[in-house]
PDB file of C-alpha atoms in Angstrom:
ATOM      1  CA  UNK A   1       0.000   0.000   0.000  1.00 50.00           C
ATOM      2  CA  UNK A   2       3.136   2.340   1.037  1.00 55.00           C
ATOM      3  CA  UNK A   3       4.215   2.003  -2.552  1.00 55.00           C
ATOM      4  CA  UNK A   4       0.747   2.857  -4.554  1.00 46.00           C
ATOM      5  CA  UNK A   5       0.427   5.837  -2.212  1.00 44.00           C
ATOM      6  CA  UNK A   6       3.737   6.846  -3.164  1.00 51.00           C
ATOM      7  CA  UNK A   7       3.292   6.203  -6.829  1.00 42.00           C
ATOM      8  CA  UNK A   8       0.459   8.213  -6.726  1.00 44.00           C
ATOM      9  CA  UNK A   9       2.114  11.138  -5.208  1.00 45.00           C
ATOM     10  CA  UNK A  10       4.739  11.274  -7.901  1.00 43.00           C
ATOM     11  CA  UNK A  11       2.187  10.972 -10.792  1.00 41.00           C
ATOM     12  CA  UNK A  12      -0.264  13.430  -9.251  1.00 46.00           C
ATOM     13  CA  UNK A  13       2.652  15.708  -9.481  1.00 44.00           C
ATOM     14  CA  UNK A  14       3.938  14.736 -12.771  1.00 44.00           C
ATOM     15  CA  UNK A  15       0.722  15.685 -13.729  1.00 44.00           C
ATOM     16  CA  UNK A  16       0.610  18.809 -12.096  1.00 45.00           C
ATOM     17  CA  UNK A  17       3.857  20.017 -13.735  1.00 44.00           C
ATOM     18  CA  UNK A  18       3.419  18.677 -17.504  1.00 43.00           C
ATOM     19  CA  UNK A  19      -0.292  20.555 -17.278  1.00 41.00           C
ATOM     20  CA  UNK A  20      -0.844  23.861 -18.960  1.00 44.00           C
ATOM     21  CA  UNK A  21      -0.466  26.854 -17.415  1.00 49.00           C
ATOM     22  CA  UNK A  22      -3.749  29.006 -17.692  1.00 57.00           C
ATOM     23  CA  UNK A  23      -2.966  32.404 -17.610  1.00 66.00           C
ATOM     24  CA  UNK A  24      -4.578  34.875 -15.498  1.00 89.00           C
ATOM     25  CA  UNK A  25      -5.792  38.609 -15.595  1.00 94.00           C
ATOM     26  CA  UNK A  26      -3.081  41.008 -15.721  1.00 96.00           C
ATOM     27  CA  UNK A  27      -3.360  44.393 -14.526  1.00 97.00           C
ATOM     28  CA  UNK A  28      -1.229  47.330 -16.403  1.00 98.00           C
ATOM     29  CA  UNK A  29      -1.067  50.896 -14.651  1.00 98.00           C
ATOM     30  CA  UNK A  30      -1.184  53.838 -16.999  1.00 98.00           C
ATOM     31  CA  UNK A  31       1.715  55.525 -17.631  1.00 97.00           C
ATOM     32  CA  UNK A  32       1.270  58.893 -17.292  1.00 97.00           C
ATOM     33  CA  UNK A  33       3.889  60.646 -19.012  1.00 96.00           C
ATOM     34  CA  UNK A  34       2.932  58.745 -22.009  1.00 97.00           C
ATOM     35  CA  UNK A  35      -0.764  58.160 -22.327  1.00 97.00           C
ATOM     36  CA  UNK A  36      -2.364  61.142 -23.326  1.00 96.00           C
ATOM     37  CA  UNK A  37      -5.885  61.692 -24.296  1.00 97.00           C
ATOM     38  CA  UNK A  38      -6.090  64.132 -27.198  1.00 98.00           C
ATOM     39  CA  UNK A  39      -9.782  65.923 -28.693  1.00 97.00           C
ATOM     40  CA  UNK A  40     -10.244  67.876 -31.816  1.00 98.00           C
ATOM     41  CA  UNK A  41     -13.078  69.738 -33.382  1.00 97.00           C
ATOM     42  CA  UNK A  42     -13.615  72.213 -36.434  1.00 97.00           C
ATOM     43  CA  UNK A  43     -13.440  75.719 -35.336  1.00 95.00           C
ATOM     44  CA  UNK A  44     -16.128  78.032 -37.875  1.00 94.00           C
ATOM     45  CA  UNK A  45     -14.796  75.601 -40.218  1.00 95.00           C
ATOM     46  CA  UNK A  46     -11.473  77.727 -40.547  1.00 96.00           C
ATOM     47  CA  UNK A  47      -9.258  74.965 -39.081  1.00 97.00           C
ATOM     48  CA  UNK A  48      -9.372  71.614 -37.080  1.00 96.00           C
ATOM     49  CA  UNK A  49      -8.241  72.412 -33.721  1.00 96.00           C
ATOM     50  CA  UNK A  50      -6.152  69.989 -31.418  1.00 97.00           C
ATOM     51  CA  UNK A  51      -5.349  69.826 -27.819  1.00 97.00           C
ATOM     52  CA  UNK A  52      -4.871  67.733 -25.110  1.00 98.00           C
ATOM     53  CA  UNK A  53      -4.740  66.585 -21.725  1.00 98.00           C
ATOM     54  CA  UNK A  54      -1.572  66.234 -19.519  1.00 98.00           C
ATOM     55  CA  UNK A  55      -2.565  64.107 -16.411  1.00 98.00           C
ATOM     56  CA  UNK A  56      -4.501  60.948 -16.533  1.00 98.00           C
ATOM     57  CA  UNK A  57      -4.551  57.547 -14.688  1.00 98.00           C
ATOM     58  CA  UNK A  58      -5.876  54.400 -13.900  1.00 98.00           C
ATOM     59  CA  UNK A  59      -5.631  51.115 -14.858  1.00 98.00           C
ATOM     60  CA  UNK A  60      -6.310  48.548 -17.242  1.00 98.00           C
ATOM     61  CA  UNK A  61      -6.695  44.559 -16.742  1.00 97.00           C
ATOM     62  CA  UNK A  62      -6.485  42.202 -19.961  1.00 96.00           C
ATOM     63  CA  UNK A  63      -7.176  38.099 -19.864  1.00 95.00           C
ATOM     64  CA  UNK A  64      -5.289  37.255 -23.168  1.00 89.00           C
ATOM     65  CA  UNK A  65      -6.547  33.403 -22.629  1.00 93.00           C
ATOM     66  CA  UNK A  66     -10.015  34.524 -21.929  1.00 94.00           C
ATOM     67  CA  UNK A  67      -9.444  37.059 -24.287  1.00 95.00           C
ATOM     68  CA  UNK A  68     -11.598  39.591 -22.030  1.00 96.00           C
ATOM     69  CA  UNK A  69     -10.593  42.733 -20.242  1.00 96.00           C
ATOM     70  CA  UNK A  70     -11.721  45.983 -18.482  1.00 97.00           C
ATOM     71  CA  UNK A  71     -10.584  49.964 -18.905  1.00 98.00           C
ATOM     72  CA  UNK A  72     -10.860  52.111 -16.581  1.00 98.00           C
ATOM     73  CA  UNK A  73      -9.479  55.921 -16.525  1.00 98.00           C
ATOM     74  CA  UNK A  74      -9.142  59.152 -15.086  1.00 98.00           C
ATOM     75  CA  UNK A  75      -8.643  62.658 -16.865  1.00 98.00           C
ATOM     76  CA  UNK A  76      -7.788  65.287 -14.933  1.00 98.00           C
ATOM     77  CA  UNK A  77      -9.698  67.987 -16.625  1.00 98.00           C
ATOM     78  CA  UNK A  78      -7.972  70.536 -15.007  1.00 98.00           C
ATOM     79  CA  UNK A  79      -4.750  69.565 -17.039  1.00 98.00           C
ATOM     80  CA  UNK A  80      -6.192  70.473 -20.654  1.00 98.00           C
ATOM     81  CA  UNK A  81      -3.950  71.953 -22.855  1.00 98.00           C
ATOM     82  CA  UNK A  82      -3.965  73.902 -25.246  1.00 97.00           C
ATOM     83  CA  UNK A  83      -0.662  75.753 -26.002  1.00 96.00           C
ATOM     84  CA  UNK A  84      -2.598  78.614 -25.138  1.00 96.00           C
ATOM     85  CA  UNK A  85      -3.032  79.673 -21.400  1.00 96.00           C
ATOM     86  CA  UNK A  86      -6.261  82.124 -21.762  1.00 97.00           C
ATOM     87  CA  UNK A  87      -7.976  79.343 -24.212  1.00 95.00           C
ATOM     88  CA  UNK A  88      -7.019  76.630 -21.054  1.00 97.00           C
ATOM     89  CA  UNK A  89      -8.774  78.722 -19.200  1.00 96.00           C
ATOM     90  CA  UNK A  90     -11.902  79.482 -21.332  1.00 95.00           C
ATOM     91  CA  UNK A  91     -12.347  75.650 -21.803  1.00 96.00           C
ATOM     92  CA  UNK A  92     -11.946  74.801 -17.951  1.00 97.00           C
ATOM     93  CA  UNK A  93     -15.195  77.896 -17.855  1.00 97.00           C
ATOM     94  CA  UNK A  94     -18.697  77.087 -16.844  1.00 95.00           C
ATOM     95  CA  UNK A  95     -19.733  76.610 -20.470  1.00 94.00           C
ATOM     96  CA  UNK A  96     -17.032  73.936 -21.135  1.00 96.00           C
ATOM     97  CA  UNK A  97     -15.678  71.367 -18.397  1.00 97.00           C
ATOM     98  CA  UNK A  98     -16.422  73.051 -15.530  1.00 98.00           C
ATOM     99  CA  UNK A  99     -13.330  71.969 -13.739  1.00 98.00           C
ATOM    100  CA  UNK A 100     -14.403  73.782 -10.897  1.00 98.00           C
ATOM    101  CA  UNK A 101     -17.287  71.562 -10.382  1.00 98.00           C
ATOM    102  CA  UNK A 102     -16.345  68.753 -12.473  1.00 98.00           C
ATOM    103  CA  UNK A 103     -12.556  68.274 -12.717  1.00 98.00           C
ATOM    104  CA  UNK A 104     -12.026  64.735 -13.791  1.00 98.00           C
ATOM    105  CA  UNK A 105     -13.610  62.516 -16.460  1.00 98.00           C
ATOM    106  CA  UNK A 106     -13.733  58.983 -16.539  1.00 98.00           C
ATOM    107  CA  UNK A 107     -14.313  56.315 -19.230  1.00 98.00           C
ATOM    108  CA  UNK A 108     -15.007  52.629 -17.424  1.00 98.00           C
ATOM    109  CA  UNK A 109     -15.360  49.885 -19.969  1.00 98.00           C
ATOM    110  CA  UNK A 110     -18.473  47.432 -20.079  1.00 98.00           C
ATOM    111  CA  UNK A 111     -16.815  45.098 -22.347  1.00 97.00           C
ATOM    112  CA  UNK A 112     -13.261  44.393 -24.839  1.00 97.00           C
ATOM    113  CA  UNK A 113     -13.711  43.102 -28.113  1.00 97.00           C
ATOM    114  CA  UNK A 114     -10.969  41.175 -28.977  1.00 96.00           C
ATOM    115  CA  UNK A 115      -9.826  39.951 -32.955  1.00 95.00           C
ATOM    116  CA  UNK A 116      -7.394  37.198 -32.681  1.00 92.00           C
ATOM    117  CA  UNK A 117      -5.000  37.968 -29.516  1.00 90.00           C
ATOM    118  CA  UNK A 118      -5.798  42.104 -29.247  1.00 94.00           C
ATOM    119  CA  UNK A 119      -8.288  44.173 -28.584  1.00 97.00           C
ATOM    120  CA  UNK A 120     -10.098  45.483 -31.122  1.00 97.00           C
ATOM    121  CA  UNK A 121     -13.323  47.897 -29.685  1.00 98.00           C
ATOM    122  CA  UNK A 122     -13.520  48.821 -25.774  1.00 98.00           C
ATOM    123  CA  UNK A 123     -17.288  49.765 -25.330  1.00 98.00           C
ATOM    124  CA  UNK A 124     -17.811  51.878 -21.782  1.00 98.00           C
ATOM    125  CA  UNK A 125     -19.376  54.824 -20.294  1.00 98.00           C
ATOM    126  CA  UNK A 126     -17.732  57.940 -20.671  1.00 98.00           C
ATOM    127  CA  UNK A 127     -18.859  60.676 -17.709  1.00 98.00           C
ATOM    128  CA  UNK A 128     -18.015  64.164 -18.550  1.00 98.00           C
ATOM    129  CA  UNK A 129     -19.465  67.274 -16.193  1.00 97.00           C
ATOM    130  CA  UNK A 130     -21.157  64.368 -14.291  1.00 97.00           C
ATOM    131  CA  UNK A 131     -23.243  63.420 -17.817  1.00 98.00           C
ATOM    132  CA  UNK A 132     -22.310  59.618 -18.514  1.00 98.00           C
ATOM    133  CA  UNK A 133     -22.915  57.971 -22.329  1.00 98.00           C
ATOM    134  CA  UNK A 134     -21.876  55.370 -23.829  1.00 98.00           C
ATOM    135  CA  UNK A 135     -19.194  55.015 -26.174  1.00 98.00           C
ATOM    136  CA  UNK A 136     -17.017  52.891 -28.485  1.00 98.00           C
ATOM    137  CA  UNK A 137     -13.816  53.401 -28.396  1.00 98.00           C
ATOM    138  CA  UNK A 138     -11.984  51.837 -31.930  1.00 98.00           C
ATOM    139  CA  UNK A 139      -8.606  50.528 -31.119  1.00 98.00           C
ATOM    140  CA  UNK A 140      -6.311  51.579 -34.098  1.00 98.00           C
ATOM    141  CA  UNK A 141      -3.166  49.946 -33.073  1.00 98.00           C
ATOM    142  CA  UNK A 142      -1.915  47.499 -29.487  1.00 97.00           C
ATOM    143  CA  UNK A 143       1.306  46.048 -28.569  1.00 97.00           C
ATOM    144  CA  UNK A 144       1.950  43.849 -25.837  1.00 95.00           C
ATOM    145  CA  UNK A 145       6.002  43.517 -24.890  1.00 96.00           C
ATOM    146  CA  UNK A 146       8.976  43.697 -22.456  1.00 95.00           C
ATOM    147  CA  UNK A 147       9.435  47.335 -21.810  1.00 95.00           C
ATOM    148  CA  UNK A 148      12.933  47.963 -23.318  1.00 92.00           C
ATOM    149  CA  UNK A 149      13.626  50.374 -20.227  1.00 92.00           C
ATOM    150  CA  UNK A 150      11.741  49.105 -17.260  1.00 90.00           C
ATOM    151  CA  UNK A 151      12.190  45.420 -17.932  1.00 91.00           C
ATOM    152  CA  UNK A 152       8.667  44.715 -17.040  1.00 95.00           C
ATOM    153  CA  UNK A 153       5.883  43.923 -19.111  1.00 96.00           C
ATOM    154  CA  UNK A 154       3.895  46.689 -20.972  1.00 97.00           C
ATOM    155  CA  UNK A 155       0.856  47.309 -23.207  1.00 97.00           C
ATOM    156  CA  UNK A 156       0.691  50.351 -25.619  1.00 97.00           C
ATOM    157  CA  UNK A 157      -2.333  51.125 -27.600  1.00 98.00           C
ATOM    158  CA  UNK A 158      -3.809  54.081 -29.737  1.00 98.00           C
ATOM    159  CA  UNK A 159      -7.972  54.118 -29.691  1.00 98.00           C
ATOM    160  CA  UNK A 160     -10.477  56.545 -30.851  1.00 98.00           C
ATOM    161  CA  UNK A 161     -13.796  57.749 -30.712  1.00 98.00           C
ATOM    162  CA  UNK A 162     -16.270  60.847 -31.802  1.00 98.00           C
ATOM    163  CA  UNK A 163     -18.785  62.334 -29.191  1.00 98.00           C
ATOM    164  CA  UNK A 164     -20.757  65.288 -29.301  1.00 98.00           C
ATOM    165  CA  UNK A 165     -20.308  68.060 -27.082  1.00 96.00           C
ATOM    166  CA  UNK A 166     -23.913  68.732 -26.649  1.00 97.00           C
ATOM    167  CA  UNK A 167     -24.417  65.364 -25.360  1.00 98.00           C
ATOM    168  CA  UNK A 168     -22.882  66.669 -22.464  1.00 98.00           C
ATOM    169  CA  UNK A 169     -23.555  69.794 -21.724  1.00 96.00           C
ATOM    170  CA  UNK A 170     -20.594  71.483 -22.753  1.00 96.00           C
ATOM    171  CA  UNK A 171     -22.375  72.744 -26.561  1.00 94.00           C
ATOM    172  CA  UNK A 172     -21.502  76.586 -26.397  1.00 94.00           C
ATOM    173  CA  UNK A 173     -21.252  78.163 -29.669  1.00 94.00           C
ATOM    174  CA  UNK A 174     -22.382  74.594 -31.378  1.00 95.00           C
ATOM    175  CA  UNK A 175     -22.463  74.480 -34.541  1.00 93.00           C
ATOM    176  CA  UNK A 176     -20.296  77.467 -35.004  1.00 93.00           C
ATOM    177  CA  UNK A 177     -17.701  75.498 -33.091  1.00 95.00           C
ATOM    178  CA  UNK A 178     -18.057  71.883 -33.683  1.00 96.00           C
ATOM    179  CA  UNK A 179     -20.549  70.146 -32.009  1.00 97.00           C
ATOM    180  CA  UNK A 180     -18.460  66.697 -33.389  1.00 98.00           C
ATOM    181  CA  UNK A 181     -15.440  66.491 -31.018  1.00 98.00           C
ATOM    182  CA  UNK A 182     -12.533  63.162 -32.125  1.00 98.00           C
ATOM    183  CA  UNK A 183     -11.000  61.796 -28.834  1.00 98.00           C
ATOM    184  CA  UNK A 184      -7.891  59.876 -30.066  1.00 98.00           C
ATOM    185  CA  UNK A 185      -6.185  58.456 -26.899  1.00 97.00           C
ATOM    186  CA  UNK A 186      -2.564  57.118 -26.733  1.00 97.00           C
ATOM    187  CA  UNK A 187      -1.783  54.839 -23.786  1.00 98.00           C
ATOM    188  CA  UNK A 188       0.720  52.905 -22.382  1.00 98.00           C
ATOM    189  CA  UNK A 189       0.467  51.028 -19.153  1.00 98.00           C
ATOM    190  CA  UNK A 190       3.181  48.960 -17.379  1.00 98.00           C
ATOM    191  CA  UNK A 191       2.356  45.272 -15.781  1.00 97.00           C
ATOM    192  CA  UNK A 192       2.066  45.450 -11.872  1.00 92.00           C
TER     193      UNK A 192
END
């Protein structure tokens, strides 16, 4: 008996070892001094104007196995730039963000649409001045690699969407100024 129970220790963990690994959910932290959330709109349709913002966080989990996933970020509206101080200003106003009232926005996913091994689509709610809608975000390009400088895993992805401005309160001078605003968002995030 001393030798089956044996035996059956060293297969169990024979078995054990040869088994596959299933991977588990990974969570990434955004890297803020290189994910940066940009917006555009037409302005009297005499140019396409471009800014930013400087300060956003959060984090972002990804199953590649499961192939499923969650998003969820942080804008500090407060740190929208721009290149002009008085037009920082003017869009942190009342009739804009509101960053006195208001001064973060968040997008939290509701679901990652993968094609093969990347995401393709993040759908989520997107609050801005406390108004939440849904949106798609289109995921344009995504990497998944060693950081060259860190030595730890990283994820880097460029996604985009289109919202309108009245949808959220923030409409002043619509259509004059474009009512259509493009959120193109450049991320990286580094494994924990």
């Amino acid at each position: 008996m001393n030798k089956f129970v044996k035996l059956s220790a060293v297969l169990a963990l024979a078995t054990a070892i040869s088994a596959p690994a299933f991977a588990a959910p990974e969570t990434y932290v955004i890297d803020s001094t290189h994910t940066f959330p940009r917006f555009s709109y037409s302005h009297f349709g005499l140019s396409k104007q471009l800014s930013r913002f400087d300060k956003t966080s959060g984090t972002i989990v990804l199953d590649k196995e499961a192939k499923t996933g969650s998003v969820d970020i942080v804008i500090d509206t407060k740190s929208v730039d721009t290149g002009f101080e008085v037009f920082n200003g003017h869009i942190q106003g009342a009739d804009f963000l509101d960053t006195a009232t208001y001064p973060t926005a968040t997008f939290k996913s509701t679901k990652v649409v993968f094609k093969g091994d990347a995401p393709t689509e993040v759908q989520g709610d997107l609050t801005i001045k406390g108004v939440t809608k849904p949106v798609t975000l289109t995921v344009t390009s995504f990497v998944a690699m060693p950081h060259p400088m860190l030595q730890k895993d990283a994820i880097g992805a460029n996604a985009t969407t289109v919202i309108k401005r009245t949808d959220f309160n923030a409409g002043k001078y619509a259509p004059n100024v474009g009512d259509d605003v493009t959120i193109d968002i450049a991320v990286e995030a580094i494994k924990q």
